[in-house]
mmCIF file of C-alpha atoms and ligand atoms in Angstrom:
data_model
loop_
_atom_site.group_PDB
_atom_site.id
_atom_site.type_symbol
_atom_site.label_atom_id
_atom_site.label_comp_id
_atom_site.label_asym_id
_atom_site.label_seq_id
_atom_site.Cartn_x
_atom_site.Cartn_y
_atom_site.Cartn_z
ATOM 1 C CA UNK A 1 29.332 3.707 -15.949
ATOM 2 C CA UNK A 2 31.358 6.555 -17.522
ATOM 3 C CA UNK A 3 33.589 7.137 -20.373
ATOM 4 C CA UNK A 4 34.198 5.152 -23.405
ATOM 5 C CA UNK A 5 38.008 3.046 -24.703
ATOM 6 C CA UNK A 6 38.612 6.180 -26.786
ATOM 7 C CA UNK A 7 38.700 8.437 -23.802
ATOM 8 C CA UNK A 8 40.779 5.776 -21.735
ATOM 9 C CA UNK A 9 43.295 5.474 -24.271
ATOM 10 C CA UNK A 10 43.818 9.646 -24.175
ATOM 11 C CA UNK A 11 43.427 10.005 -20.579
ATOM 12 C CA UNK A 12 45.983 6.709 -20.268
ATOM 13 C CA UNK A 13 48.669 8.697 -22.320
ATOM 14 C CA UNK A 14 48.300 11.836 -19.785
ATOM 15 C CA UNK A 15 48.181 9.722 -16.508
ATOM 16 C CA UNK A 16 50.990 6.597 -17.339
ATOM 17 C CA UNK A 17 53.810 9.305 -17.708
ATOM 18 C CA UNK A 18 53.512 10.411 -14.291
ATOM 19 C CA UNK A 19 52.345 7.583 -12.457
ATOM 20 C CA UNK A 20 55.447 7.328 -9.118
ATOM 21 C CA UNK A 21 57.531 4.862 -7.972
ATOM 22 C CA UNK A 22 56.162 5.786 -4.256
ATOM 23 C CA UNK A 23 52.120 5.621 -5.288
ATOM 24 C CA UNK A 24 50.252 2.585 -6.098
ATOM 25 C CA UNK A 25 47.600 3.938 -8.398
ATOM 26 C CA UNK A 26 45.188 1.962 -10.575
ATOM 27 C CA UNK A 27 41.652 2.109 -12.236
ATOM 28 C CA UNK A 28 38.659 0.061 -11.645
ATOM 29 C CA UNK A 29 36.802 0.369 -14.802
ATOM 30 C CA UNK A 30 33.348 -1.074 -16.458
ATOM 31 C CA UNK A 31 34.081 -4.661 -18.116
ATOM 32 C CA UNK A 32 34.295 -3.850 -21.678
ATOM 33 C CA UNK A 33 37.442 -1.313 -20.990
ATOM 34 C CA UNK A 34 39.473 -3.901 -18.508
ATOM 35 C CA UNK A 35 41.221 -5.818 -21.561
ATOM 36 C CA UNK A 36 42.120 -2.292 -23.284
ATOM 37 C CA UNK A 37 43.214 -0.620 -20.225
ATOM 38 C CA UNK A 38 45.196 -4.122 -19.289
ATOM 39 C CA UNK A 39 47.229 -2.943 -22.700
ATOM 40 C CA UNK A 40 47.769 0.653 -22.291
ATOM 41 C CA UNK A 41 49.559 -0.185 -18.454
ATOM 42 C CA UNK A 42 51.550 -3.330 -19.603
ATOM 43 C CA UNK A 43 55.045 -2.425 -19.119
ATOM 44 C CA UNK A 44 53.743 0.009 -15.876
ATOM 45 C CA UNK A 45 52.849 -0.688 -12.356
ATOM 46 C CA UNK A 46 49.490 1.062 -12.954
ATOM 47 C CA UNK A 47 46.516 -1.659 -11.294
ATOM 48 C CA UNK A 48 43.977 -2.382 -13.256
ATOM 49 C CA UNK A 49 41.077 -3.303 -11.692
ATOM 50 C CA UNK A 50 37.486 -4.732 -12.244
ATOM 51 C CA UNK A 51 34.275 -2.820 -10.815
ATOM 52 C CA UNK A 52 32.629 -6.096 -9.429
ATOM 53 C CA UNK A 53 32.827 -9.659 -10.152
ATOM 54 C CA UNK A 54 30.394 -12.886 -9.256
ATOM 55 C CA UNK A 55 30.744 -15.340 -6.215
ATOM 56 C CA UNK A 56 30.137 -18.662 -8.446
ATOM 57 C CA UNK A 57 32.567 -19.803 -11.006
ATOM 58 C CA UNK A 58 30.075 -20.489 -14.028
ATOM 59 C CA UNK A 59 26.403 -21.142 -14.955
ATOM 60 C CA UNK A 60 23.526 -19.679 -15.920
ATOM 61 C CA UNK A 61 24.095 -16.114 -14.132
ATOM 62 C CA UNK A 62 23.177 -13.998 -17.358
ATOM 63 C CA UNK A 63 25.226 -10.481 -17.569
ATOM 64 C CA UNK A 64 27.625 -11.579 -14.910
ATOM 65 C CA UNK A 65 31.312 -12.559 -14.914
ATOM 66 C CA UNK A 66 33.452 -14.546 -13.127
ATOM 67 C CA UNK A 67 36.562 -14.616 -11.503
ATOM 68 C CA UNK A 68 38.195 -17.185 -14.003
ATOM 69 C CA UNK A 69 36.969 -14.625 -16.849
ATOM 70 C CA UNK A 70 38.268 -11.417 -15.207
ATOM 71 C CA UNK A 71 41.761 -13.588 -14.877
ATOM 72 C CA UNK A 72 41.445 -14.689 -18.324
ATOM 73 C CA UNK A 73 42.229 -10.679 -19.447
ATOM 74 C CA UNK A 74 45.233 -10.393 -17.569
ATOM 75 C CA UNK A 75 42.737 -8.556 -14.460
ATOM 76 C CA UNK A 76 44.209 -9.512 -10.932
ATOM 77 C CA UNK A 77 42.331 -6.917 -8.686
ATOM 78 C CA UNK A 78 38.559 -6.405 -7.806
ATOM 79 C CA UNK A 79 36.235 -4.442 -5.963
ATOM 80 C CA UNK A 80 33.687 -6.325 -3.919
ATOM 81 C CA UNK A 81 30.421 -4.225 -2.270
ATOM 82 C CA UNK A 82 30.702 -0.904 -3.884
ATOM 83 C CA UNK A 83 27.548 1.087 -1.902
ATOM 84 C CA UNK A 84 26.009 1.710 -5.501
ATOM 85 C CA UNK A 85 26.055 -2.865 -6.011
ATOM 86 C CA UNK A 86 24.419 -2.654 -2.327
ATOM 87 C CA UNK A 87 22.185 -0.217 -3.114
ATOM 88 C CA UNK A 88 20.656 -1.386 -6.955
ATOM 89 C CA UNK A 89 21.703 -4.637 -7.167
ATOM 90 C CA UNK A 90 20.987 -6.895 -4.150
ATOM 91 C CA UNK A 91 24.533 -6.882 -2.548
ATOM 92 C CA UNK A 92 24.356 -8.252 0.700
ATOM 93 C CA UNK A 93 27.106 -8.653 3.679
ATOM 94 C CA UNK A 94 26.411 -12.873 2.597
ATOM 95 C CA UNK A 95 27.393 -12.324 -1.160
ATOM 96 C CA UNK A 96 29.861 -10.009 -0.314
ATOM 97 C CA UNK A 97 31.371 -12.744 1.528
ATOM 98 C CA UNK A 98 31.006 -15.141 -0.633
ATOM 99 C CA UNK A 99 32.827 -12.938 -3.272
ATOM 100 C CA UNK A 100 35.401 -12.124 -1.227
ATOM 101 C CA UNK A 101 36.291 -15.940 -0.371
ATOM 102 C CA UNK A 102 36.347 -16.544 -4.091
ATOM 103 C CA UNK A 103 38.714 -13.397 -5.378
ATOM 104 C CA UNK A 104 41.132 -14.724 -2.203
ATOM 105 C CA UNK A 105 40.832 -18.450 -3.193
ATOM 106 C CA UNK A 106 41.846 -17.124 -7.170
ATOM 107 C CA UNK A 107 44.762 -14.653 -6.149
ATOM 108 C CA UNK A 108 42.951 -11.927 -7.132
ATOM 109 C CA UNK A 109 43.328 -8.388 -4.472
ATOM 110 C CA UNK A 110 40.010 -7.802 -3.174
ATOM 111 C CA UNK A 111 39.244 -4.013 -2.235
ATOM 112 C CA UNK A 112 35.846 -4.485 -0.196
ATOM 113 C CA UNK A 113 33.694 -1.668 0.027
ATOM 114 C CA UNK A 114 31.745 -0.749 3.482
ATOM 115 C CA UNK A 115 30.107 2.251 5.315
ATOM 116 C CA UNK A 116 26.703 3.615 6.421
ATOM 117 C CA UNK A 117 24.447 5.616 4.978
ATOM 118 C CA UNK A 118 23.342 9.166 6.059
ATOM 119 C CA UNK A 119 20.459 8.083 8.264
ATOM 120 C CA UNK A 120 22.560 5.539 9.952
ATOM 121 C CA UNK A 121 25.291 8.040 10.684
ATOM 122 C CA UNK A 122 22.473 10.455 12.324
ATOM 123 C CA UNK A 123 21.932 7.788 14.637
ATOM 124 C CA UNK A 124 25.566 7.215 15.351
ATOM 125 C CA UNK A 125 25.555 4.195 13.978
ATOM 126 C CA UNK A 126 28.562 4.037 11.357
ATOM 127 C CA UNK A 127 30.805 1.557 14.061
ATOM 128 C CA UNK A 128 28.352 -0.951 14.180
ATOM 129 C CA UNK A 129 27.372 -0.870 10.754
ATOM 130 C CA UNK A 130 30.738 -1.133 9.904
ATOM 131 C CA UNK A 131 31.880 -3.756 12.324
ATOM 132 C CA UNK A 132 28.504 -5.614 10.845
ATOM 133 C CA UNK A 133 29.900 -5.594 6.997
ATOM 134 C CA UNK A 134 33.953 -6.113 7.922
ATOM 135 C CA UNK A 135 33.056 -8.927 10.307
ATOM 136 C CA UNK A 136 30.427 -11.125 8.014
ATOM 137 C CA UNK A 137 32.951 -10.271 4.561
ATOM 138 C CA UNK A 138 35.941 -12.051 6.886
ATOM 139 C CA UNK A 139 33.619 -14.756 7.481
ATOM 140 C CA UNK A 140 35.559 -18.000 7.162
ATOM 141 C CA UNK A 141 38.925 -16.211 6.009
ATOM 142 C CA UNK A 142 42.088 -16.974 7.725
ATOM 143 C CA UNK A 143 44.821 -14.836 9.046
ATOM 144 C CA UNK A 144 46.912 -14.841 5.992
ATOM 145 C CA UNK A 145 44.102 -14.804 3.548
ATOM 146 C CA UNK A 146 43.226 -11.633 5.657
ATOM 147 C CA UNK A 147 46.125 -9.354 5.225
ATOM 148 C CA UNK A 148 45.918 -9.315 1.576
ATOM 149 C CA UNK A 149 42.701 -7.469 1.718
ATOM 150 C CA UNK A 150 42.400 -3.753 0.790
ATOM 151 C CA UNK A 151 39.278 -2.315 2.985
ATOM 152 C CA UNK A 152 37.626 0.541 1.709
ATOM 153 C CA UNK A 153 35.584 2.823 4.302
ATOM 154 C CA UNK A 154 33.104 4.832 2.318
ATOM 155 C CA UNK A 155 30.409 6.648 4.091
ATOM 156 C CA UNK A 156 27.351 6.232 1.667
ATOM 157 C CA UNK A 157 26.356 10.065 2.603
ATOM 158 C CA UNK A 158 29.940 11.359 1.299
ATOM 159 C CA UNK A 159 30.048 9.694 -2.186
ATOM 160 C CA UNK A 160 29.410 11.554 -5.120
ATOM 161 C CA UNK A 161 27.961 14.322 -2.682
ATOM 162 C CA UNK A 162 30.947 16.536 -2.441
ATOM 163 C CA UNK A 163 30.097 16.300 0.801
ATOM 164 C CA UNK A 164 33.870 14.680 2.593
ATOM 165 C CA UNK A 165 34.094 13.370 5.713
ATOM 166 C CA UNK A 166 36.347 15.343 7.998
ATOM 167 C CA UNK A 167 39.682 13.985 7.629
ATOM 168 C CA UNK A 168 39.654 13.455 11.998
ATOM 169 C CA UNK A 169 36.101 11.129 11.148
ATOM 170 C CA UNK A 170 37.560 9.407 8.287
ATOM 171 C CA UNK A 171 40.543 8.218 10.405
ATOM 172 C CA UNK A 172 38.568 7.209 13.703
ATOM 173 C CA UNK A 173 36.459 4.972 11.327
ATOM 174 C CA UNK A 174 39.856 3.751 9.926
ATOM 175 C CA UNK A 175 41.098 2.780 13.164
ATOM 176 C CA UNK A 176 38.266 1.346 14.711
ATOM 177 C CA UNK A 177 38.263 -0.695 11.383
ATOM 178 C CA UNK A 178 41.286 -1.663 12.239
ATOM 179 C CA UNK A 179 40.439 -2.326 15.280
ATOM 180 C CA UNK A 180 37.619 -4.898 13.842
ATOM 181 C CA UNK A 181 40.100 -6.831 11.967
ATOM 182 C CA UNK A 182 42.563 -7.114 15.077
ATOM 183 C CA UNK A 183 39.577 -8.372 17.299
ATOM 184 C CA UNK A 184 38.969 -11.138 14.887
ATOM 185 C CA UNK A 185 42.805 -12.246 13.699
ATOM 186 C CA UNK A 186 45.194 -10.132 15.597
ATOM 187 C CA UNK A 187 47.303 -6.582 15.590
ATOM 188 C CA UNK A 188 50.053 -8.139 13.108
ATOM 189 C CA UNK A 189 46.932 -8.665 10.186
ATOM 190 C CA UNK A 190 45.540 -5.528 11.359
ATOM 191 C CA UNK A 191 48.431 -3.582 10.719
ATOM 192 C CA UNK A 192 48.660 -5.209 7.450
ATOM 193 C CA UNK A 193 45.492 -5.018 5.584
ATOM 194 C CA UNK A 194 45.094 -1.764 3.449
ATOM 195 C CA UNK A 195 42.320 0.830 4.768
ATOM 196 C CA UNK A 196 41.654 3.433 2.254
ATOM 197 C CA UNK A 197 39.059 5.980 2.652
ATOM 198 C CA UNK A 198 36.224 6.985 -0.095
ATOM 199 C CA UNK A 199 34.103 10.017 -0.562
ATOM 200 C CA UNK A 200 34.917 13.069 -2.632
ATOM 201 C CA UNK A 201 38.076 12.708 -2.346
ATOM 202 C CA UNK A 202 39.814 15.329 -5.056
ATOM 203 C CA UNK A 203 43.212 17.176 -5.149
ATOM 204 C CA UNK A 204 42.096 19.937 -2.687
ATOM 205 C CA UNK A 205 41.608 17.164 0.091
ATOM 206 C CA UNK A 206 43.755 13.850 -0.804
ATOM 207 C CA UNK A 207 47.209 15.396 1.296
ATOM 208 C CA UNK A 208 45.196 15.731 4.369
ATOM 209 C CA UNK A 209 43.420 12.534 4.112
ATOM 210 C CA UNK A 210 46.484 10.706 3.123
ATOM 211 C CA UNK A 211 48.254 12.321 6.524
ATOM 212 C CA UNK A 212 46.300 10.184 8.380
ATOM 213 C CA UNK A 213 47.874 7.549 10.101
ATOM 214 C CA UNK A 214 45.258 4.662 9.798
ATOM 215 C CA UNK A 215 44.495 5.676 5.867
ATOM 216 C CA UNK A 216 46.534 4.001 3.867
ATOM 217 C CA UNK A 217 44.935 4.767 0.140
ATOM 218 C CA UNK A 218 41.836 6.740 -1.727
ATOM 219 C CA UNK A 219 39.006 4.892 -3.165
ATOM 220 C CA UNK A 220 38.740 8.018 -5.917
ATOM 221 C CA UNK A 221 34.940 8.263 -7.679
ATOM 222 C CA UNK A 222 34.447 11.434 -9.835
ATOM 223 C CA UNK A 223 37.787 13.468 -9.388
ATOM 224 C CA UNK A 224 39.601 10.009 -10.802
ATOM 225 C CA UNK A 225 37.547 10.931 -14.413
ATOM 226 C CA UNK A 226 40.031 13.634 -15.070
ATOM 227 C CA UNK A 227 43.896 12.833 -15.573
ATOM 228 C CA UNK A 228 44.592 16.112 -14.889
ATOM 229 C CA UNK A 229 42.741 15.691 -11.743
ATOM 230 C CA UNK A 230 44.026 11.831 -11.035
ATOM 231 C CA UNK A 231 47.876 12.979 -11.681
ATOM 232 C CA UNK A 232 47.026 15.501 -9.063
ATOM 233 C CA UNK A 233 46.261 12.605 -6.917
ATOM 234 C CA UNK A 234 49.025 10.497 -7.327
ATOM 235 C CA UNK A 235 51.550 13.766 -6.785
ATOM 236 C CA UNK A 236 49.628 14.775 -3.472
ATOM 237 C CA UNK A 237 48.800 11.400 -2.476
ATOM 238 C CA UNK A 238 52.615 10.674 -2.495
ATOM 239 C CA UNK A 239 52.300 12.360 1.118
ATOM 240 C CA UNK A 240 53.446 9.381 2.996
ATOM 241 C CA UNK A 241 56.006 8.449 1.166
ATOM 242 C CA UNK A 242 57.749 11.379 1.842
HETATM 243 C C1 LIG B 301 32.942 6.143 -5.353
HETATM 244 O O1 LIG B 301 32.303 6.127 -6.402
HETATM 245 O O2 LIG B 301 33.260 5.101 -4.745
HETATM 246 C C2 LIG B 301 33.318 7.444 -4.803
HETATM 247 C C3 LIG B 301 33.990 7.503 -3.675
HETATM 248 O O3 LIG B 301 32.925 8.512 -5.542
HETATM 249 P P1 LIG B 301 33.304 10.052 -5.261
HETATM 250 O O4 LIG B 301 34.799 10.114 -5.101
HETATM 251 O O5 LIG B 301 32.835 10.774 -6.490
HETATM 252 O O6 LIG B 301 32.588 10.471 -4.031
#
């Protein structure tokens, strides 16, 4: 819940000139700014991306929005599960399914959010938290359903914190993750779906991160509010590419 269309539009003009050919980079931005930011990237590969989206496809749900509706602006990504939707607003690893099946059965790229809070991590508890939420969101999706997926691993206790999980923790959760996914389809959909990692990441930290080899992406919070900072992201987060 930050910024306002007249600030997108600036920090659009800053960021779309050096977006690369070798980064996929994107926003995920509050409803009212999807169908403006949809027009600043036309003519760019730069995602555009809803925050959150609901399981059912109309009724009386007052204040939510569909999939049809976020396709109806031109939006063809969302993220499902953010920790703050778990955490205010009643997510659960059953709607989070159920959102999941419905962005796949609409073509839209699902980014699904998990990872354990601070308490559970004291108890060293992150795998099977995490192998709780990745295994009931996969619930009744097939193997090629699967691989379009984009996974998201954010440790509750590192977002918005500035507190980052070590690069070395970030990718054992990745690959056991990974590891999840092949234990329920196989190593060839494993290999495929798209973990990023989330959790103050900013310029200072995205190259290491991005070295990893199970990370494949940055699920960016505050340092993504700055274009300075964002281009930043895109030029370091090129890493891999390189
Ligand atoms: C987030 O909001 O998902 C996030 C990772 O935020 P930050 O980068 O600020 O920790």
């Amino acid at each position: 819940m930050n910024g306002s269309l007249d600030g997108l539009k600036v920090f659009m003009k800053e960021v779309l000139p050096n977006l690369s050919d070798n980064v996929e980079a994107g926003l995920a931005v509050p409803y009212t700014m999807l169908a403006t930011l949809k027009e600043e990237a036309k003519n760019s590969n730069f995602v555009v991306s809803s925050q959150n989206m609901h399981y059912d496809d109309k009724g009386a749900f007052t204040g939510e929005l569909s999939a049809d509706m976020l396709i109806d602006v031109g939006i063809n990504t969302v993220i499902i599960g953010h920790s703050e939707r778990r955490t205010y607003y009643n997510e659960t690893d059953e709607t989070v399914n159920l959102k999941l099946l419905k962005a796949l059965s609409k073509s839209l790229m699902p980014i699904v959010c998990v990872g354990e809070t601070l308490e559970e991590r004291e108890k060293s508890l992150e795998k099977e938290v995490c192998k709780r939420q990745v295994s009931k969101a996969f619930e009744n999706v097939d193997s090629l359903e699967a691989e379009k997926v984009v996974i998201a691993y954010e440790p509750i206790w590192a977002i918005g914190t500035g507190k980052t999980a070590s690069s070395q923790d970030a990718e054992d959760m990745a690959k056991y993750i990974r590891s999840v996914i092949a234990d329920i389809y196989d190593k060839d959909t494993a290999e495929k779906v798209r973990i990023q990692y989330g959790g103050s990441v900013k310029p200072s930290n995205v190259e290491e991160i991005m070295k990893m080899p199970n990370i494949d992406g940055a699920l960016v919070g505050g340092a993504s509010l700055k274009a300075d900072d964002f281009i930043e992201l895109i030029r370091k987060g090129g890493v891999k590419c390189q």
